[in-house]
Coordinates of C-alpha atoms and ligand atoms in Angstrom, one line a residue:
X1 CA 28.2 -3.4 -8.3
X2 CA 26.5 -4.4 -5.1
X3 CA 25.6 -7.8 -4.2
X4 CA 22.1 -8.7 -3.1
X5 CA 20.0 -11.5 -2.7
X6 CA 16.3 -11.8 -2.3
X7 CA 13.0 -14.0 -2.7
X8 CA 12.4 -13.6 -6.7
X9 CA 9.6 -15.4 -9.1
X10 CA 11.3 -16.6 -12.4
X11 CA 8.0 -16.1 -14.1
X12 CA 4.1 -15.5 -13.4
X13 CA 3.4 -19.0 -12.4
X14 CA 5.9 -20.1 -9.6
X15 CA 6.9 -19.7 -6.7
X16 CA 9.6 -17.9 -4.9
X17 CA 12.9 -19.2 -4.0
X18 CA 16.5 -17.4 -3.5
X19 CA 17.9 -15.2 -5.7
X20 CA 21.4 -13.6 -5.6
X21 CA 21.7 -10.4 -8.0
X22 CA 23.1 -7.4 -8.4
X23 CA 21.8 -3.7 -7.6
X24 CA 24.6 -0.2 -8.5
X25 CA 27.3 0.5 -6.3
X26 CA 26.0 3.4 -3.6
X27 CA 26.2 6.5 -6.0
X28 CA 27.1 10.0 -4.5
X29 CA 23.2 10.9 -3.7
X30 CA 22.5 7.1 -3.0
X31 CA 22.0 5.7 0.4
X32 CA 22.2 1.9 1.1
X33 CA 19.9 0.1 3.4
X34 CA 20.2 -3.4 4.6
X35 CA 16.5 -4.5 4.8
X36 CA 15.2 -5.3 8.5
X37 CA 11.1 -6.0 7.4
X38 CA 9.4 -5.8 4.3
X39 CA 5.3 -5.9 4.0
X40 CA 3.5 -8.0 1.2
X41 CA 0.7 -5.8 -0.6
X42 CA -1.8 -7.1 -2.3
X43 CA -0.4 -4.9 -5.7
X44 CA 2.8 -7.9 -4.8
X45 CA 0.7 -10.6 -5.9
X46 CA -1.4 -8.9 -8.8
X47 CA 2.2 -8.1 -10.6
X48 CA 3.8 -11.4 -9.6
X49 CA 1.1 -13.3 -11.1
X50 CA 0.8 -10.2 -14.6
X51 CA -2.3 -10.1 -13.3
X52 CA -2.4 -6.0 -14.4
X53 CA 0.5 -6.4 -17.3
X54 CA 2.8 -8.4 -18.7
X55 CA 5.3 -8.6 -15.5
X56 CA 9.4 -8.1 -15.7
X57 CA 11.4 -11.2 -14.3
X58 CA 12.6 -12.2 -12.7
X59 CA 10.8 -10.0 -10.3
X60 CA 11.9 -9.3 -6.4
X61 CA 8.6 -7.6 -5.2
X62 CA 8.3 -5.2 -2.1
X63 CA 7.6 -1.6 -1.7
X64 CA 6.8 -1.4 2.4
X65 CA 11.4 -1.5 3.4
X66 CA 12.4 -0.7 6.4
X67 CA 15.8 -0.8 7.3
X68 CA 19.5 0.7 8.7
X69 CA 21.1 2.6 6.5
X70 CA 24.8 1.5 6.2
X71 CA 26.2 3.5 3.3
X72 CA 25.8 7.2 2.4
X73 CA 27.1 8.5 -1.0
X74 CA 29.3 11.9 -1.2
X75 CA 26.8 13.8 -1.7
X76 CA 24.4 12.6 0.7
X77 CA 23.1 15.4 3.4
X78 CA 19.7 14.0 4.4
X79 CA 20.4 10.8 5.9
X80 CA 23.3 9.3 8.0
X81 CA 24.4 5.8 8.5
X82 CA 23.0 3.6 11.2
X83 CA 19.8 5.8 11.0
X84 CA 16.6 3.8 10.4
X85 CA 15.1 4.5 6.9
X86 CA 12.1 3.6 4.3
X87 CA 11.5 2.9 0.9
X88 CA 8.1 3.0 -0.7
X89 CA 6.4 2.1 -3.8
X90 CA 9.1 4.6 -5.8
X91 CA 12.7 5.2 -6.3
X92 CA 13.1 8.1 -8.9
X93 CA 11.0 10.4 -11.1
X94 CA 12.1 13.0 -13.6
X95 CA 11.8 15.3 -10.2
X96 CA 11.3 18.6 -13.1
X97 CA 8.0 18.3 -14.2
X98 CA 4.8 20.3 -12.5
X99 CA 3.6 17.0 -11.0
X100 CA 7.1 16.4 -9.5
X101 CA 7.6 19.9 -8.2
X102 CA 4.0 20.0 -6.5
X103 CA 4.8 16.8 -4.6
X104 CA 3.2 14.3 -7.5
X105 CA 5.8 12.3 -7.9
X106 CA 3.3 9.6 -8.6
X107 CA 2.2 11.5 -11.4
X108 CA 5.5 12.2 -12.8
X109 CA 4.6 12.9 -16.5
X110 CA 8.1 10.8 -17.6
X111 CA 6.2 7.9 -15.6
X112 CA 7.6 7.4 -12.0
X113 CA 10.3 4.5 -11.5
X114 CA 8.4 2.1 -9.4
X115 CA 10.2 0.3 -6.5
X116 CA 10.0 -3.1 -8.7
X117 CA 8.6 -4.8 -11.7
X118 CA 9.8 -1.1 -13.6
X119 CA 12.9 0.0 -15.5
X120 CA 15.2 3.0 -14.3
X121 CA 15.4 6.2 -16.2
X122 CA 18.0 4.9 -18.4
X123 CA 14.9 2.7 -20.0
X124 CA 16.9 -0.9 -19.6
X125 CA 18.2 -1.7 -15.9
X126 CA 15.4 -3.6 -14.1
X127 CA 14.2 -1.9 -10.3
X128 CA 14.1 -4.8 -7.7
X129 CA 12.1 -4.5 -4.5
X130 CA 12.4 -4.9 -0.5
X131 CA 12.2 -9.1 -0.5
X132 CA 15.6 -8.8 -0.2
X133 CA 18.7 -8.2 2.0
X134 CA 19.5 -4.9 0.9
X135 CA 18.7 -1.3 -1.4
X136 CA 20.6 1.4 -2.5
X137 CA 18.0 4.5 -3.2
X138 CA 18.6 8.0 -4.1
X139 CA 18.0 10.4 -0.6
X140 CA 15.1 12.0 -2.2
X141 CA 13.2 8.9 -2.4
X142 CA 14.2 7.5 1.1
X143 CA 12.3 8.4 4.0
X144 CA 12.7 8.9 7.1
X145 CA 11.0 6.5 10.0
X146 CA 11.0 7.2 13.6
X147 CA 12.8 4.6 15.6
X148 CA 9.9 5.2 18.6
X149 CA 7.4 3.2 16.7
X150 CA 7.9 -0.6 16.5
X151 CA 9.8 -0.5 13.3
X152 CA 7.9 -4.2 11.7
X153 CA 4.6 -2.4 12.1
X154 CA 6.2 0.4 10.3
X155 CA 7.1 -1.1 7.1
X156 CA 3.0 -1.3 5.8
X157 CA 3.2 2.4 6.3
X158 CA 5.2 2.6 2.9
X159 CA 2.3 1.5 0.9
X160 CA -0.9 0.7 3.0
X161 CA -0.3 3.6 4.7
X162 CA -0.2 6.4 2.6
X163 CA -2.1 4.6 -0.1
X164 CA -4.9 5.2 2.5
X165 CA -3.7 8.4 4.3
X166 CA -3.3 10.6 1.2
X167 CA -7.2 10.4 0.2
X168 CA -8.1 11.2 3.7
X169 CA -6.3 14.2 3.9
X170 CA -7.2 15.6 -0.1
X171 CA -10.9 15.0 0.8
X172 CA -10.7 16.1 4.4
X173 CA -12.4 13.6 5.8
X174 CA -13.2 14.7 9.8
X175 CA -14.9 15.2 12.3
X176 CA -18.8 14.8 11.2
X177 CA -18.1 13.0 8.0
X178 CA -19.4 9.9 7.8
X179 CA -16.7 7.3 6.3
X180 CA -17.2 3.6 4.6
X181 CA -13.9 1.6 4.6
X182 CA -14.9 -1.0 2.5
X183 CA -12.6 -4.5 2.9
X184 CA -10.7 -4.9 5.8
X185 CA -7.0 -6.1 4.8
X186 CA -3.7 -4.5 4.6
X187 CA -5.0 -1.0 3.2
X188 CA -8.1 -1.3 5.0
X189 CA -7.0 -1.6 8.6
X190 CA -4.8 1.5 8.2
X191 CA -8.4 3.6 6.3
X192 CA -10.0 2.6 9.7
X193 CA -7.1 4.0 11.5
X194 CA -6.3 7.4 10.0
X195 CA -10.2 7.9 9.6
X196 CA -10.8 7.7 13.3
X197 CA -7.6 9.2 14.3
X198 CA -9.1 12.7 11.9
X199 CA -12.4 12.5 13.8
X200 CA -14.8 10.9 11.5
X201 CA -17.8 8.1 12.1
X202 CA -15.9 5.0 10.4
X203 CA -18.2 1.8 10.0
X204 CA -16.4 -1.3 8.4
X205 CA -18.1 -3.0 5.2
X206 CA -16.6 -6.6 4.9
X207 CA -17.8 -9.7 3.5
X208 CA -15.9 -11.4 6.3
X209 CA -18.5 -11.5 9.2
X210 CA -15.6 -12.3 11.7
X211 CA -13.7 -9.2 11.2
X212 CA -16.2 -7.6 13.4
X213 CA -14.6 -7.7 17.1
X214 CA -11.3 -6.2 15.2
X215 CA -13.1 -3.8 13.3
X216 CA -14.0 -2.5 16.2
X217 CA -10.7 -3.2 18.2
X218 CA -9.1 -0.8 15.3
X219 CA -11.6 2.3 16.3
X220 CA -14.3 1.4 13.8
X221 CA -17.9 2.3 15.7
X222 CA -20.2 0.2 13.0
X223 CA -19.7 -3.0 10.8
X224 CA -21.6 -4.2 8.3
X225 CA -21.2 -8.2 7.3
X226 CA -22.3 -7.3 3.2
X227 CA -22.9 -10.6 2.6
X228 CA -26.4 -9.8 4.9
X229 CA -29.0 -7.5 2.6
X230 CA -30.7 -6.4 5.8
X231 CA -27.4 -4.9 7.1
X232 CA -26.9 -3.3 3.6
X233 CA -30.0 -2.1 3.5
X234 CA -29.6 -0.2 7.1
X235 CA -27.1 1.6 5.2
X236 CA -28.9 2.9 2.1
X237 CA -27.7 6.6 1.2
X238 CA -26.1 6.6 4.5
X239 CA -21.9 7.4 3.9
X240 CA -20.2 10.8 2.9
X241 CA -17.3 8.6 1.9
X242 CA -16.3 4.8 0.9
X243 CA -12.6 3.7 0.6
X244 CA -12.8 1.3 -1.2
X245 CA -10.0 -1.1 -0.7
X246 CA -11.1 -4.3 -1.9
X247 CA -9.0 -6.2 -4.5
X248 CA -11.4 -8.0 -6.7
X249 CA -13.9 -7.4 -9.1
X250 CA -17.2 -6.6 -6.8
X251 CA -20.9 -5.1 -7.3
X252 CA -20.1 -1.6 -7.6
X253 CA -23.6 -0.2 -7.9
X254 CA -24.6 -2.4 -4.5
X255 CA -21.4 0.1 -2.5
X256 CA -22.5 3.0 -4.9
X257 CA -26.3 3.4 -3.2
X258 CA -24.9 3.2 0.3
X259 CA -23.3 7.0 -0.6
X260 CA -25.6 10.1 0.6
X261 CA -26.0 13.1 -1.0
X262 CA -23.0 14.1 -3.4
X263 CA -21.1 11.1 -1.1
X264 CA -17.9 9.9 -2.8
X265 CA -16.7 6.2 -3.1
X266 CA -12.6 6.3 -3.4
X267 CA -11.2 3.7 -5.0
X268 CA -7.9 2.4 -3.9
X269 CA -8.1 -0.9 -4.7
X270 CA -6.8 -2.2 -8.4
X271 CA -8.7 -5.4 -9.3
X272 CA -7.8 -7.1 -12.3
X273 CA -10.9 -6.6 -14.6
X274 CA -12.5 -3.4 -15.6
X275 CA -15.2 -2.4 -13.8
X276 CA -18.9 -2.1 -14.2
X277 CA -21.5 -0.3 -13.0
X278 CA -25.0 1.3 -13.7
X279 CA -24.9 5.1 -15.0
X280 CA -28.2 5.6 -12.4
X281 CA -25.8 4.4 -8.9
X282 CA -24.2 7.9 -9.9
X283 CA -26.5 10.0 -11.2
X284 CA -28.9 9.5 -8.4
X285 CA -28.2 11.7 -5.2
X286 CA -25.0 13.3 -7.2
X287 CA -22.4 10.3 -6.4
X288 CA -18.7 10.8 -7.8
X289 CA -16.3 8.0 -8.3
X290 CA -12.9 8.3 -8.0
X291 CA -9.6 7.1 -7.3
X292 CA -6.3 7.3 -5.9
X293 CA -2.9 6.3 -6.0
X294 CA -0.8 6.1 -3.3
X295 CA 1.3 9.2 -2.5
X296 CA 4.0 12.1 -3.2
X297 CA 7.3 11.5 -1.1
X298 CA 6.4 14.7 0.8
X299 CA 3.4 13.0 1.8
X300 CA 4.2 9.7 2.6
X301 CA 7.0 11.6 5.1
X302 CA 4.3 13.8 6.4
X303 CA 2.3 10.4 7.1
X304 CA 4.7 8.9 8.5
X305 CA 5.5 11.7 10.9
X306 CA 2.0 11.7 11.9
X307 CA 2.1 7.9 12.7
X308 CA 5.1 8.6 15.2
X309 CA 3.1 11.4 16.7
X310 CA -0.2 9.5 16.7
X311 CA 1.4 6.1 17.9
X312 CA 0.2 4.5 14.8
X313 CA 1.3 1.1 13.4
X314 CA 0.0 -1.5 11.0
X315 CA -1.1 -5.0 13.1
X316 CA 1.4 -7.0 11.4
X317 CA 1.8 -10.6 11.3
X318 CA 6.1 -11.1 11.1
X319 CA 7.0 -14.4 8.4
X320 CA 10.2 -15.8 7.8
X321 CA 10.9 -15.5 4.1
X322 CA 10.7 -19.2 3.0
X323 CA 6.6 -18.5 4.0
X324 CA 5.9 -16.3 0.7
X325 CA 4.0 -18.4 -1.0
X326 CA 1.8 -19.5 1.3
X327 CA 1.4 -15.6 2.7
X328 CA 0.1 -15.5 -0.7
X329 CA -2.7 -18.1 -0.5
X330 CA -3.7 -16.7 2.8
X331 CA -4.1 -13.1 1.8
X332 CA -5.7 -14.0 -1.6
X333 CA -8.8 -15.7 1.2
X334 CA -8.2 -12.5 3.3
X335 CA -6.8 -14.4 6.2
X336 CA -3.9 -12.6 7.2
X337 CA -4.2 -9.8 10.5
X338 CA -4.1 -7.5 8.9
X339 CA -0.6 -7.3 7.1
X340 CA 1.9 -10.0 6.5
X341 CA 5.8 -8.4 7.0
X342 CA 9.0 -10.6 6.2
X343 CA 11.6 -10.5 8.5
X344 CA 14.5 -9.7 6.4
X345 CA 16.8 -11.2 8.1
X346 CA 15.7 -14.3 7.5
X347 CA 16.7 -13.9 3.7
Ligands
LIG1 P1 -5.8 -7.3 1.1 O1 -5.1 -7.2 2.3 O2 -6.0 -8.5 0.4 O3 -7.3 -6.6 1.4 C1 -8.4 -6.6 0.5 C2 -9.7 -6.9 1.2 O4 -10.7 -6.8 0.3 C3 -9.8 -8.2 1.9 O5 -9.2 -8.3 3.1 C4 -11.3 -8.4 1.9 O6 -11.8 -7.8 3.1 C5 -11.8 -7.6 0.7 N1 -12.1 -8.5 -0.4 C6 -11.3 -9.4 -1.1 N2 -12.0 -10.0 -2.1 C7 -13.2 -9.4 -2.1 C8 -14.4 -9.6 -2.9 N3 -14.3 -10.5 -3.9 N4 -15.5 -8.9 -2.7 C9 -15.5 -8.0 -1.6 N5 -14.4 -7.8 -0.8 C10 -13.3 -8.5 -1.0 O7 -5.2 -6.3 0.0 P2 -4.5 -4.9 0.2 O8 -3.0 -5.1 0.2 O9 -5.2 -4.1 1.2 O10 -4.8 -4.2 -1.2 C11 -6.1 -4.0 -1.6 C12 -6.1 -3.5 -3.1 O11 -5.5 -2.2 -3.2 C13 -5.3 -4.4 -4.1 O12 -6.0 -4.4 -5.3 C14 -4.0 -3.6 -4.3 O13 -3.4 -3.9 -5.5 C15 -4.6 -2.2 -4.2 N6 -3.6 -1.1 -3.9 C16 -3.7 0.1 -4.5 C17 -2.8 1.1 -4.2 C18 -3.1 2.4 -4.8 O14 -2.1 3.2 -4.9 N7 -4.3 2.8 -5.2 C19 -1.8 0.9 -3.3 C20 -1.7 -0.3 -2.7 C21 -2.6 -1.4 -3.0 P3 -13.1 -8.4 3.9 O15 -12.6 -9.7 4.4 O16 -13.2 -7.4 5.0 O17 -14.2 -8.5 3.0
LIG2 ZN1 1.4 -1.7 -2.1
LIG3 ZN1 8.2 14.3 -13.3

């Protein structure tokens, strides 16, 4: 076995403190990583807390790794040691079903093996996540990061990044589109991002009237403070698209009438209650609703290529690891800019 230690919640009420544990020796496809930066998603704090479902403990969140790999198994031809790699919000699949073999891996019809908070194949041994020292991944879930970019402002890219990226590119959002990002945090940041960077007219909806200097600091050309009805109302029947990030239950049918003709409001964000919403917000003007879920490994790869090529990033603020908890608070009142990243190290 190999030794690891990370920041672990015993349960979905407290907090996170040191944890030493054990993860498999580096198999013949596996390929070890010793963490360098992990990002906290929101989806962290929803399965810490069993916000979603009943969580596994204890539970070592984190599916944004970036780190140097320092141990390549027999069979490994992808990746070499000392190379910089990523781990995302998976680590295996049953890689022979359709979805697998057309790049779904998300879709996996076995169920993909989440990063954390999942059981492997064998149905028993618990996954644990990037708030830790170390991971040992199988080379076709590993990915390969550029070590051009600023490899902290990478890590978001694992999760925010192709959670947000992947929509873009299967609804071809461009140049003439018009494009909502709806909630400016972790995801959010990176929707204003790769919308502007594929062409389209991106105006920020927040209910945070102070995001608006770095809305527009991140490429946006419009924001709109929601919490104002005449701003809303400047925008009725106005988007082709809305991502909408935002993590908590919020008026659906208000977002819904800011869609033009046949527009399309993309949900990304997972809040914890079901949602609600008037049959009319649809059926007026031809609105669809629909959702996505972050990305195949292809994918997030081709993203992430694209980030090194466009000079992307997430803007990152870098915590030592005994700040968890209180990351949490601060996201949870959507003060963070505009993703919290761990500095492994400090684990
Ligand atoms: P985040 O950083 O907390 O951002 C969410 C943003 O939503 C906040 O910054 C805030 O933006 C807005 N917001 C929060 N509460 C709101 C409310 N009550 N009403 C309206 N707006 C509100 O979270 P994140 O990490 O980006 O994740 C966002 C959601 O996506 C989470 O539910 C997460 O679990 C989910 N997620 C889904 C996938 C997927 O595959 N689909 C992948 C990753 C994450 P403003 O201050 O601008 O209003
Ligand atoms: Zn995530
Ligand atoms: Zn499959």
């Amino acid at each position: 076995m190999t030794n690891s230690k990370g920041y672990a919640v015993k349960h979905a009420k407290d907090n996170f403190s040191l944890w030493n544990f054990e993860r498999r020796e580096v198999g013949d496809n596996d390929i070890q990583i010793d963490i360098l930066y992990c990002g906290i998603c929101h989806s962290d704090i929803h399965q810490v807390r069993s916000e979603w479902f009943p969580g596994i403990y204890p539970m070592v969140p984190g599916h944004e790794i970036v780190g140097r790999i320092t141990k390549v198994g027999q069979q490994v031809t992808a990746f070499k040691v000392g190379e910089y790699a990523g781990v995302g919000c998976m680590v295996d699949s049953c890689r022979t079903c359709d979805n697998c073999n057309r790049g779904y891996e998300q879709f996996c019809k076995t169920g993909a093996v989440y990063t954390y908070n999942a059981l492997e194949r064998d149905g028993k041994t618990p996954t644990y996540g990037g708030y830790a020292n170390n991971i040992i991944v199988d080379q076709k879930f590993a990915l390969h990061v550029s070590d051009k970019l600023p490899l902290a402002g990478v890590a978001p890219l694992l999760c925010a990044g192709i959670t947000t990226y992947s929509p873009i590119k299967k609804w071809k959002i461009s140049k003439g589109h018009k494009v909502a990002v709806l909630g400016l945090g972790g995801l959010g940041h990176m929707a204003v991002k790769f919308a502007v960077a594929f062409g389209a007219e991106v105006t920020v909806l927040s209910t945070s009237a102070s995001k608006e200097i770095d809305a527009k600091n991140l490429g946006a050309h419009n924001f709109c403070n929601t919490k104002d009805k005449e701003q809303v109302k400047k925008y009725n029947a106005y988007f082709d698209f809305i991502i909408d990030t935002v993590s908590a239950a919020h008026d659906y049918d208000m977002y819904l009438k800011m869609l033009a003709t046949n527009g399309v409001q993309i949900l990304v964000g997972i809040p914890e209650t079901p949602i609600q919403l008037n049959a009319f917000s649809l059926l007026s003007n031809g609105r669809t609703l629909t959702a996505s879920s972050i990305g195949g490994i292809a994918e997030t790869q081709e993203m992430l290529d694209f980030c090194a090529a466009h000079n992307i990033v997430s803007d990152i603020e870098i915590i030592n690891a005994n700040y968890i908890d209180e990351a949490y608070e601060r996201v949870i009142k959507s003060d963070v800019k505009y993703r919290f990243v761990i500095d492994c190290k400090t684990i």
